[in-house]
Every structure is written in structure tokens, then in C-alpha cells.
PDB file of C-alpha atoms and ligand atoms in Angstrom:
ATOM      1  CA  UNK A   6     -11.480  17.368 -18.994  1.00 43.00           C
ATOM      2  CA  UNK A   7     -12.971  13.944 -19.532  1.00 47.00           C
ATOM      3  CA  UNK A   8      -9.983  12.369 -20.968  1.00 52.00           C
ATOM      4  CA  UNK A   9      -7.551  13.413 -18.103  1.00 71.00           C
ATOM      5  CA  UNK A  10      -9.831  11.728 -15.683  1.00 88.00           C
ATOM      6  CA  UNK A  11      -8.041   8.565 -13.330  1.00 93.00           C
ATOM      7  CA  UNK A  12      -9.908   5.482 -14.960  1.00 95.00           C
ATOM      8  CA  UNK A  13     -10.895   3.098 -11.776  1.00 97.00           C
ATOM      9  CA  UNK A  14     -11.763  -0.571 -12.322  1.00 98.00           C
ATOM     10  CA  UNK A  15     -13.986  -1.387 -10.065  1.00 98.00           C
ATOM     11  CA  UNK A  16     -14.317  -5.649  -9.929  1.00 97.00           C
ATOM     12  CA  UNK A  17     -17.363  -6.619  -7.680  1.00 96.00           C
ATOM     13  CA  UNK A  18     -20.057  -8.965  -8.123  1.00 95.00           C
ATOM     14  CA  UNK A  19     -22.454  -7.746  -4.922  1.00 93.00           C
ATOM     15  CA  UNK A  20     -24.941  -4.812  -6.859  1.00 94.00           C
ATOM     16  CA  UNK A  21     -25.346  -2.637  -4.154  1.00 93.00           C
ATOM     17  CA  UNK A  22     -21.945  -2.429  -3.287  1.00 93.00           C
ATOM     18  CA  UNK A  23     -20.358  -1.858  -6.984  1.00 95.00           C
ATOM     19  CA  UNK A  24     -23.184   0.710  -7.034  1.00 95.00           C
ATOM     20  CA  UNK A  25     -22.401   2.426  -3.992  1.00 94.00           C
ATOM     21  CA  UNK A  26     -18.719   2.792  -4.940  1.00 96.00           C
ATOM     22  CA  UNK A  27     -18.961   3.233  -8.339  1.00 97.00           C
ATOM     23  CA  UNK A  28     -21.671   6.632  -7.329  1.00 96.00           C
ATOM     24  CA  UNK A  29     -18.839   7.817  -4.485  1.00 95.00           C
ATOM     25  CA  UNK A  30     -16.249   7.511  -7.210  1.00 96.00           C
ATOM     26  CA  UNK A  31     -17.689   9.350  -9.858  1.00 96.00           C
ATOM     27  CA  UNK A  32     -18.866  11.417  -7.480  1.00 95.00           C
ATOM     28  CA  UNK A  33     -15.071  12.523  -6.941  1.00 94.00           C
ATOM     29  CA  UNK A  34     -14.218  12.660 -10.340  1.00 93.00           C
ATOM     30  CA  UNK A  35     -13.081   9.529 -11.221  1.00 96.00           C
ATOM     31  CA  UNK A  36     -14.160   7.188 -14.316  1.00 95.00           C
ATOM     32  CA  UNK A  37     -15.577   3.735 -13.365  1.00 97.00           C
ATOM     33  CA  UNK A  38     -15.556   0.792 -15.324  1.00 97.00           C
ATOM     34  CA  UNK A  39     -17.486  -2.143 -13.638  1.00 97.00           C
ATOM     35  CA  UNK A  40     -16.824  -5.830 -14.203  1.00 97.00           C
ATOM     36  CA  UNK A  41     -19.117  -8.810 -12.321  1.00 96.00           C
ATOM     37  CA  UNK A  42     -16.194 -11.161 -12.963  1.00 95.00           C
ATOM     38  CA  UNK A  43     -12.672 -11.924 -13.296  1.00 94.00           C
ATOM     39  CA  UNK A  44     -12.781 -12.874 -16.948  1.00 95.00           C
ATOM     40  CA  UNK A  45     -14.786  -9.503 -17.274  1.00 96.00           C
ATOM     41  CA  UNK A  46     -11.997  -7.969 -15.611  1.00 97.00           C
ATOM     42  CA  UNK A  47      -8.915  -9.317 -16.888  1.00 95.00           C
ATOM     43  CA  UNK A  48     -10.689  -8.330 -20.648  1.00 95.00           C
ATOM     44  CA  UNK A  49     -11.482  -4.772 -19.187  1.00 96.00           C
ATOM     45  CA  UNK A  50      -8.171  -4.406 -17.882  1.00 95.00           C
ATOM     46  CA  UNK A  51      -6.722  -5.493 -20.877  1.00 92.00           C
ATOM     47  CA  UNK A  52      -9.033  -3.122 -23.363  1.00 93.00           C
ATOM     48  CA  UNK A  53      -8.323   0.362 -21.091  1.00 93.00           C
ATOM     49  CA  UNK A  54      -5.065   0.029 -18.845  1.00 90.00           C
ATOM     50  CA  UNK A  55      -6.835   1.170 -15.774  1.00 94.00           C
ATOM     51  CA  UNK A  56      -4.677   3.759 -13.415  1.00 94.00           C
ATOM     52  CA  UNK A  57      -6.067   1.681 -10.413  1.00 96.00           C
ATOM     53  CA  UNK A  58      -7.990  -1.496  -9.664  1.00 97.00           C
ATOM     54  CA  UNK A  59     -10.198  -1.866  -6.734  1.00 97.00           C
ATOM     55  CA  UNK A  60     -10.627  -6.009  -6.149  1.00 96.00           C
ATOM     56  CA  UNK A  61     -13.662  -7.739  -4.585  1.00 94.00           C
ATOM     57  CA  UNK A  62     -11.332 -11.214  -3.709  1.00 90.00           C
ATOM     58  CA  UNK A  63     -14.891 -13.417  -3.796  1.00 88.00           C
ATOM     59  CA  UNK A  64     -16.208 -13.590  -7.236  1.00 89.00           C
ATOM     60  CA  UNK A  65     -18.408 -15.654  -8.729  1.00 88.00           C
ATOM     61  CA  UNK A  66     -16.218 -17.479 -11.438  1.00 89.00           C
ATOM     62  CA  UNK A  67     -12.483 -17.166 -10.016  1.00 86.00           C
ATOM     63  CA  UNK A  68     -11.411 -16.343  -6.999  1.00 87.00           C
ATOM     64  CA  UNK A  69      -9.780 -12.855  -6.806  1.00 90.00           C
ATOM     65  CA  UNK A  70      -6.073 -13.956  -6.447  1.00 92.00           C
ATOM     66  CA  UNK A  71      -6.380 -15.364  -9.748  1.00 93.00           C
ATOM     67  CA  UNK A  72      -6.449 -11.641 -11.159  1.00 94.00           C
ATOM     68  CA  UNK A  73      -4.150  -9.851  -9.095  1.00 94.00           C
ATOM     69  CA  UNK A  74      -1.481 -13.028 -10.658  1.00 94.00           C
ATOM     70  CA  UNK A  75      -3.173 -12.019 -13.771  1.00 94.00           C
ATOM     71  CA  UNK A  76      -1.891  -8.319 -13.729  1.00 94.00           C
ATOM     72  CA  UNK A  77       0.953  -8.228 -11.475  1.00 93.00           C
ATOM     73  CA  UNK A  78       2.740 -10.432 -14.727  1.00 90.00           C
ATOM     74  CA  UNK A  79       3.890  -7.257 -16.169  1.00 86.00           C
ATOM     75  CA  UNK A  80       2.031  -4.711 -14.977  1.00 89.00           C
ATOM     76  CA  UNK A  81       2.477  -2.292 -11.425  1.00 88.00           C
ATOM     77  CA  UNK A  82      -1.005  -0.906 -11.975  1.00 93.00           C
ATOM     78  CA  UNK A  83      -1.773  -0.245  -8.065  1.00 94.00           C
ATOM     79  CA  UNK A  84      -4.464  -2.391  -6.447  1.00 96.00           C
ATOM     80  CA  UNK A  85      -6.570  -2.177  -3.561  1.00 96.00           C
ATOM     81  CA  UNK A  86      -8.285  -5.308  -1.924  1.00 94.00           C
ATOM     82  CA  UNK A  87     -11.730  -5.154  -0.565  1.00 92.00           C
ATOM     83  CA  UNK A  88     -11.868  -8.294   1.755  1.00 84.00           C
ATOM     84  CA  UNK A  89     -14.381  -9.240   4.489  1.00 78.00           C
ATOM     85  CA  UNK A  90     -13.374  -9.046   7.989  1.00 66.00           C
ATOM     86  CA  UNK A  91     -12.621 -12.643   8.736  1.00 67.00           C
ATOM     87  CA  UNK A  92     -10.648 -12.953   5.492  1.00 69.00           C
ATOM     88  CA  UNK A  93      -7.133 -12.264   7.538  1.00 73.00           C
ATOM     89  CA  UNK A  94      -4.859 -14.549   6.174  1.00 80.00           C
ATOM     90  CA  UNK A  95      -6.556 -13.318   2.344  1.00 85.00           C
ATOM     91  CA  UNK A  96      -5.526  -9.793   3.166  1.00 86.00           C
ATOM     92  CA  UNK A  97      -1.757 -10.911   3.672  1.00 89.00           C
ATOM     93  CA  UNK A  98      -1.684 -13.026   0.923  1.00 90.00           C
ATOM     94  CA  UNK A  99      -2.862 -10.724  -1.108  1.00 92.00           C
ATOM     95  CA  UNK A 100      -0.692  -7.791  -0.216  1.00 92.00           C
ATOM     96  CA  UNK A 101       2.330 -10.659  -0.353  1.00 90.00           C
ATOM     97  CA  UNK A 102       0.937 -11.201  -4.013  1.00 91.00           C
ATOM     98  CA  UNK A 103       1.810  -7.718  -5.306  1.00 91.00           C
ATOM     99  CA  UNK A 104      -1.768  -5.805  -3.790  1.00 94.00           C
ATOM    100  CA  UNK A 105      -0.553  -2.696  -2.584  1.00 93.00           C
ATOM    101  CA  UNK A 106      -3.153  -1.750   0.327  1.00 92.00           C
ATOM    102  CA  UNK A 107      -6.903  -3.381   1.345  1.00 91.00           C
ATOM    103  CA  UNK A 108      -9.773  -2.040   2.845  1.00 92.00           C
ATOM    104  CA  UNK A 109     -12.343  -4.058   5.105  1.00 89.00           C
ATOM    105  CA  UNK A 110     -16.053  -4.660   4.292  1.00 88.00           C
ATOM    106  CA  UNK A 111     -18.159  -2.612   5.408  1.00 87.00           C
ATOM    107  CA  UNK A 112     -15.878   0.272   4.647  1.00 89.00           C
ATOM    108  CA  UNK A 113     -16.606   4.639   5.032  1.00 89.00           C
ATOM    109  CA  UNK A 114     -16.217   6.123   1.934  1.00 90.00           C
ATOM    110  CA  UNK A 115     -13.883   8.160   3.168  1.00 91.00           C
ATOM    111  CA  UNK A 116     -11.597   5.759   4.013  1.00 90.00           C
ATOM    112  CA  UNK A 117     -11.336   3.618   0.621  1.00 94.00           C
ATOM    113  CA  UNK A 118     -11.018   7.823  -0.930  1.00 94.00           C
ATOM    114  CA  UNK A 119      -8.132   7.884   1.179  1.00 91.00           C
ATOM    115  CA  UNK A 120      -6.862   5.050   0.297  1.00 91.00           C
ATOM    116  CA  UNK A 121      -7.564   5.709  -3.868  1.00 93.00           C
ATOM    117  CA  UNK A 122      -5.502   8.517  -3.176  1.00 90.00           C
ATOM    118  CA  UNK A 123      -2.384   7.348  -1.872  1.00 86.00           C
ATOM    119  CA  UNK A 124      -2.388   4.536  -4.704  1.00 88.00           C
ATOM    120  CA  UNK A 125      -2.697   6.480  -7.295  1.00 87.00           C
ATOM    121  CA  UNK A 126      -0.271   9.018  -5.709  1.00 79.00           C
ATOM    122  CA  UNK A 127       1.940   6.717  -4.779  1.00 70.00           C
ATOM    123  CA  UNK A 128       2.277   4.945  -8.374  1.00 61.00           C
ATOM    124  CA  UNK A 129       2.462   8.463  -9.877  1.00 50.00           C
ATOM    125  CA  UNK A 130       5.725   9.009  -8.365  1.00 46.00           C
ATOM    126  CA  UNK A 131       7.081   5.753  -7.836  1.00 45.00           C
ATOM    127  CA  UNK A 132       9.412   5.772 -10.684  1.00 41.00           C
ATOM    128  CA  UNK A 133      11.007   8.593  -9.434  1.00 46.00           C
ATOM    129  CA  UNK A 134      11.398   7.423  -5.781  1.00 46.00           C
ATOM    130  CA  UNK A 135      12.813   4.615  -4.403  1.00 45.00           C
ATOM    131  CA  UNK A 136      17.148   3.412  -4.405  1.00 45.00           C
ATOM    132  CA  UNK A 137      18.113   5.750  -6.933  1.00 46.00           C
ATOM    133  CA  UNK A 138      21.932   6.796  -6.186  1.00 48.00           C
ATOM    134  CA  UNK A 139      21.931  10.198  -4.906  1.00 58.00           C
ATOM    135  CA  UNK A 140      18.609   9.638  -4.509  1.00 79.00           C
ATOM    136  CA  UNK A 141      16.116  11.410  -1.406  1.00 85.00           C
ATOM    137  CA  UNK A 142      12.936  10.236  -0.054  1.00 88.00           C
ATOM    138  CA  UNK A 143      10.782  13.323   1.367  1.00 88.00           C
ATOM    139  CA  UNK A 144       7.637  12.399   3.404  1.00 88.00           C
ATOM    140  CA  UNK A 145       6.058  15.880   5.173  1.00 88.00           C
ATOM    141  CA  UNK A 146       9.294  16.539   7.851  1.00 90.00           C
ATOM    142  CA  UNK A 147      10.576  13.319   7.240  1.00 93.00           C
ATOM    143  CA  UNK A 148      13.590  13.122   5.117  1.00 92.00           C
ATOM    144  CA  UNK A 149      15.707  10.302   3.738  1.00 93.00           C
ATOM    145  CA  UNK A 150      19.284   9.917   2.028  1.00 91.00           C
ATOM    146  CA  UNK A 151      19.380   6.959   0.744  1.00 88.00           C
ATOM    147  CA  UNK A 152      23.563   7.159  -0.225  1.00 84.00           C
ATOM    148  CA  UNK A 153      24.313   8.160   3.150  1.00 89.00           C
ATOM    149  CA  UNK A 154      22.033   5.449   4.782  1.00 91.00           C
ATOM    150  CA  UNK A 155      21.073   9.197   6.912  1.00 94.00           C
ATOM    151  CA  UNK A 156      17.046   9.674   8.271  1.00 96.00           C
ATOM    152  CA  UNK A 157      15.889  13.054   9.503  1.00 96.00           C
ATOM    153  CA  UNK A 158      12.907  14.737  10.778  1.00 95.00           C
ATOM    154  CA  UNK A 159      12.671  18.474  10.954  1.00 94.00           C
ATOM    155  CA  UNK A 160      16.549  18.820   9.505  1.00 94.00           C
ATOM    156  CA  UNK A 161      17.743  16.794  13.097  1.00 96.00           C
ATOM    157  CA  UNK A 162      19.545  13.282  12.117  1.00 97.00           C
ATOM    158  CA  UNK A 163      17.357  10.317  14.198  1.00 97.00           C
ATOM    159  CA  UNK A 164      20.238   8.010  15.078  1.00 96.00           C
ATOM    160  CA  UNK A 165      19.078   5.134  13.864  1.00 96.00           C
ATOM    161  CA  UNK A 166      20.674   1.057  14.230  1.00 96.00           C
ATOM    162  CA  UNK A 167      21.328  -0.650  10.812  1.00 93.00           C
ATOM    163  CA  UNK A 168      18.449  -2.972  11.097  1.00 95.00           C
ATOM    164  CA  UNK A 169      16.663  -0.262  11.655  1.00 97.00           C
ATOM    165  CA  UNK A 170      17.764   1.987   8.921  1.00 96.00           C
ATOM    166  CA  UNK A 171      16.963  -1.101   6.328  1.00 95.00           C
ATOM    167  CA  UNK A 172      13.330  -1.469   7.321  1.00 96.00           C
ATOM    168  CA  UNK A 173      12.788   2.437   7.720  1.00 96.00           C
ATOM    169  CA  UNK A 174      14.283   2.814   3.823  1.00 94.00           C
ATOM    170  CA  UNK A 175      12.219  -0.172   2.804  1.00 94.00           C
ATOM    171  CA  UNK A 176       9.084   1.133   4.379  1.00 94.00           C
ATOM    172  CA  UNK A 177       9.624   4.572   2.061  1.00 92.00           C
ATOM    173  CA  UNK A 178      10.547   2.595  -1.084  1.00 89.00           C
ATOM    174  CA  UNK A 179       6.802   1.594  -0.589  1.00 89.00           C
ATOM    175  CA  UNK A 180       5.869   4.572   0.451  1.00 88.00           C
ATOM    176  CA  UNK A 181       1.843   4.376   1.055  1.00 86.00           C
ATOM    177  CA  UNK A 182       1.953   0.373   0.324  1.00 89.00           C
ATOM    178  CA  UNK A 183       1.157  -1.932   3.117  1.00 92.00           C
ATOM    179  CA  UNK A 184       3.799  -4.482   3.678  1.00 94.00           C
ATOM    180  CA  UNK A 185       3.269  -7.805   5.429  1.00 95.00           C
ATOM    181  CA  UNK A 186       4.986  -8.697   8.336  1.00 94.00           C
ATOM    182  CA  UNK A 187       7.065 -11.852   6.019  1.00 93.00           C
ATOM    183  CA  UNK A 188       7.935  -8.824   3.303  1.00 94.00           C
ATOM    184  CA  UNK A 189       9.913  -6.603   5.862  1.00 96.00           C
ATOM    185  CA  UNK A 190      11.447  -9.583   6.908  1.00 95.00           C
ATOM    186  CA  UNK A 191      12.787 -11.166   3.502  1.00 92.00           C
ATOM    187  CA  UNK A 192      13.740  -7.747   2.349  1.00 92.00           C
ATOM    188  CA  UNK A 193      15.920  -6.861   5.651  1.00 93.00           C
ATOM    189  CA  UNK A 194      16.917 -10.261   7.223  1.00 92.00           C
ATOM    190  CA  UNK A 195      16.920 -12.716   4.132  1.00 88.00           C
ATOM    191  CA  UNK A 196      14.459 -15.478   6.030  1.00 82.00           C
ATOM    192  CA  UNK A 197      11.204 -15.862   6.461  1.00 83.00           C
ATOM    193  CA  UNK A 198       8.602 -15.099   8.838  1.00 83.00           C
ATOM    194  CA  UNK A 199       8.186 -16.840  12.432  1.00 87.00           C
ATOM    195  CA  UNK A 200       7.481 -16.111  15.484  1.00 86.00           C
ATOM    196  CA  UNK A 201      11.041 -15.203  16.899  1.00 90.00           C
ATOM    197  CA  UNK A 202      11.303 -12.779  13.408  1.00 92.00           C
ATOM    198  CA  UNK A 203       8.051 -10.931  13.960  1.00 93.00           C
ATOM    199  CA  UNK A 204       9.209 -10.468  17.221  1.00 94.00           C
ATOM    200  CA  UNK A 205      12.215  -8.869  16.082  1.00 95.00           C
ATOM    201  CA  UNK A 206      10.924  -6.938  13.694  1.00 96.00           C
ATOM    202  CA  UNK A 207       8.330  -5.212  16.589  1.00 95.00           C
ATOM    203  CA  UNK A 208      10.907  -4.783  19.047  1.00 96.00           C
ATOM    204  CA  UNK A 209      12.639  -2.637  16.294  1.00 97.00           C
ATOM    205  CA  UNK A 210       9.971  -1.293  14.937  1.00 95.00           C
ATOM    206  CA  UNK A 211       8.952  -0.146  18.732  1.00 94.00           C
ATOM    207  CA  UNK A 212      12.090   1.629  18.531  1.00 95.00           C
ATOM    208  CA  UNK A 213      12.041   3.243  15.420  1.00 96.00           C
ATOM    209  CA  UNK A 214       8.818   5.044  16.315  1.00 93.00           C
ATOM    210  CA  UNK A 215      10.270   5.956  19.586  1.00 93.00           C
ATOM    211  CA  UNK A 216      13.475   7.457  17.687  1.00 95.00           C
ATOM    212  CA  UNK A 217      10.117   9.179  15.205  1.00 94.00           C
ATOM    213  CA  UNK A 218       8.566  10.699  18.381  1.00 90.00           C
ATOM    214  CA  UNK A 219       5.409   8.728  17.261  1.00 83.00           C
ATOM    215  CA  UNK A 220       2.564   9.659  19.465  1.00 80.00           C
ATOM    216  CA  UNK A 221      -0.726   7.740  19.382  1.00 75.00           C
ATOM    217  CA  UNK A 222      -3.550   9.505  17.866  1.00 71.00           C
ATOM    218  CA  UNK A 223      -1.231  11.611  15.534  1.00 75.00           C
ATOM    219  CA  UNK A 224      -0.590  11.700  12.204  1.00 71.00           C
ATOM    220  CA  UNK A 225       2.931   9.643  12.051  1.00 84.00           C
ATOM    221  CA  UNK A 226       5.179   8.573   9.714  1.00 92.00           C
ATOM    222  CA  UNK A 227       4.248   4.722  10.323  1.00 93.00           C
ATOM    223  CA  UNK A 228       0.827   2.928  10.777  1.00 89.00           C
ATOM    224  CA  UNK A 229       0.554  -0.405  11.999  1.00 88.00           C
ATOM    225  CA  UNK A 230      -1.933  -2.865  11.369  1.00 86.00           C
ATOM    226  CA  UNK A 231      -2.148  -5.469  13.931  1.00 85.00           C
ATOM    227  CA  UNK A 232      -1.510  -9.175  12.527  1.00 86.00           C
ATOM    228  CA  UNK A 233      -0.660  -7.508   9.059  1.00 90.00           C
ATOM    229  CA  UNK A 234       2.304  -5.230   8.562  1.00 93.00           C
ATOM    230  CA  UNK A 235       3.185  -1.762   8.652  1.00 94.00           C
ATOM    231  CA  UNK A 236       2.520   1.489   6.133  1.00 92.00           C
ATOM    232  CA  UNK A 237       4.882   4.298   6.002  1.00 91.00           C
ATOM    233  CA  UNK A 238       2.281   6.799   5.319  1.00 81.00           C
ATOM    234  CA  UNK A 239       2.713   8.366   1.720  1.00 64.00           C
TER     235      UNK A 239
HETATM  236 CA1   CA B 303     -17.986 -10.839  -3.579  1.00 78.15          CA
END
């Protein structure tokens, strides 16, 4: 079954972590191929079309940004960001770049596994998803129509507002992605992020998980990450 195997390029310069995550990832059945570099990277990536890239951003001869630019050009290939924890403002740049989800150093191994999963999940089906006409979006008991602008949970409509209709469908045409706080915002009010926007976009946001029946603690349809964005959980 070798060749069916999900091919994972792993770009790290620090040993014992590439080790570490290479071992956990081959471990779960996964192939690994390492690069040191960027310009090891961008030939690797090049050579075996990865199905997922998991990015150091601090590397010794570019900085990290450099290859997410490098395959976002033409290519969707889902990528996870491994950033440190001061690295904020990297982690939404990044994710504004075209990254689809990060993880913070030191990381569990079951968390960036998690996270593998929903990427490569999520880009598995993302040709069939998103504003097709006719189209549905299906999360668990969450259902979309995306013609009728209609959301329910457990077959019951959730009345939602416009507004919040637009950030609920954008959140499930990137279904498992993190978006940014400034993404949400160009996608449903046109400008760009400030503080009166964010604002905006919580209080509705507050709402919309109201409407959800989000309760801390559970499993819900919408994680947020303070001072980032939000997921909708795919
Ligand atoms: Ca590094």
C-alpha cells in the first residue's frame, strides 16, 4: 500500500524537532520527506507534489513566507504553519498568505495529527464543496443551502441576519481553514480590518454561536482563536 500513502513535506531546520515529527508521522502512516531549507523545499516540492506541507517559518536561508508565495502561485496544496508562540502577527500573515491552519511550538502530537487531518480532508473534498449552484455544505448536524442562503442544525432552520449568513457560508467554504480576522472582513464587508470592523464581526459572530447553541467545552461548529480568526470545524 506504499504508493497510496499521503506524502508529507516536512520543512524544518531544528533536528530534534523534524525528527520527532517526522517518527509521529510515519508512525501514522504517512510518508515524510524532510528538507533543512527553503531552496531544499521548493526543489522537493517541485520533484513529488506533496499532498500537504508542514512549514517551520524560521529557516536558515529564507524566511518561511518566501515558500508559502512560492507554492500558493499555482498550487492549493494545504499548508500548516509551525510558528513560535510570540510569532502572532507571523501566524496571521501567514494564514492571510494562503496557509490554511498553524500550530504553536511546543505542540502535542496529537494536536498537529488533528490538524494533518482536517488539511488533508479538507483539500480532498474541497473541489466538491464550496458556491456550487444547488450546491449543500454538510458539517455533522449542521447543514447549509447555499441557493437558498438557508442554515440548519438538526433539520430546524437557525434564523440567521444577512451579515450573518455571509460569514457563516464563508466560514464553510473554508471548512477546517483558519481565517484571519481581515479575511472575514474583506470577504463579507468589502474593507479592511480595524478596530470598529473586528468589533463587528465579534458582536455577530457572538450571535451566530448563540443562534448554534454553542456551549463552551463542546464540540461546536466554530472555534475561535483569540487575536486570530475563527475555524468552522471541518
Ligand atoms: Ca526554525
Amino acid at each position: 500500500m506504499t504508493n497510496n500513502k499521503y506524502k508529507i513535506l516536512l520543512v524544518e531546520d531544528e533536528v530534534n524537532i523534524s525528527n520527532l515529527v517526522a517518527a509521529m508521522l510515519e508512525a501514522t502512516g504517512y510518508q515524510v520527506l524532510l528538507a533543512e531549507s527553503c531552496s531544499a523545499a521548493k526543489l522537493l516540492f517541485a520533484s513529488h507534489l506533496p499532498d500537504l506541507i508542514i512549514l517551520d517559518l524560521g529557516l536558515p536561508d529564507m524566511d518561511g513566507m518566501e515558500l508559502l508565495r512560492f507554492v500558493r502561485k499555482d498550487s492549493l496544496t494545504p499548508i500548516i504553519v509551525l510558528s513560535a508562540r510570540a510569532e502572532e502577527n507571523d501566524k496571521v500573515s501567514a494564514l492571510d498568505s494562503g496557509a490554511n491552519d498553524y500550530v504553536t511550538k511546543p505542540f502535542g502530537s496529537a494536536e498537529l495529527l488533528a490538524r494533518v487531518r482536517t488539511a488533508l480532508r479538507n483539500n480532498r473534498f474541497s473541489s466538491d464543496e464550496g458556491r456550487l449552484p444547488g450546491g449543500r455544505f454538510i458539517l455533522r448536524e449542521l447543514e447549509l443551502d447555499y441557493d437558498a442562503r438557508q442554515v440548519f442544525i438538526k433539520g430546524q432552520e437557525i434564523r440567521l441576519t444577512q451579515t450573518e449568513y455571509n460569514i457563516v457560508a464563508f466560514l464553510s467554504e473554508n471548512s477546517g481553514k483558519m481565517m484571519t480576522y481581515s479575511s472575514i472582513i474583506k470577504a463579507v464587508w468589502g474593507g479592511s480590518a480595524c478596530e470598529g470592523s473586528i468589533k463587528k464581526l465579534q458582536v455577530n459572530m457572538a450571535n451566530i454561536r448563540r443562534k448554534f447553541g454553542a456551549k463552551p467545552g463542546e464540540n461546536n461548529y466554530i472555534i475561535n482563536e483569540l487575536g486570530v480568526g475563527y475555524r468552522m470545524n471541518g
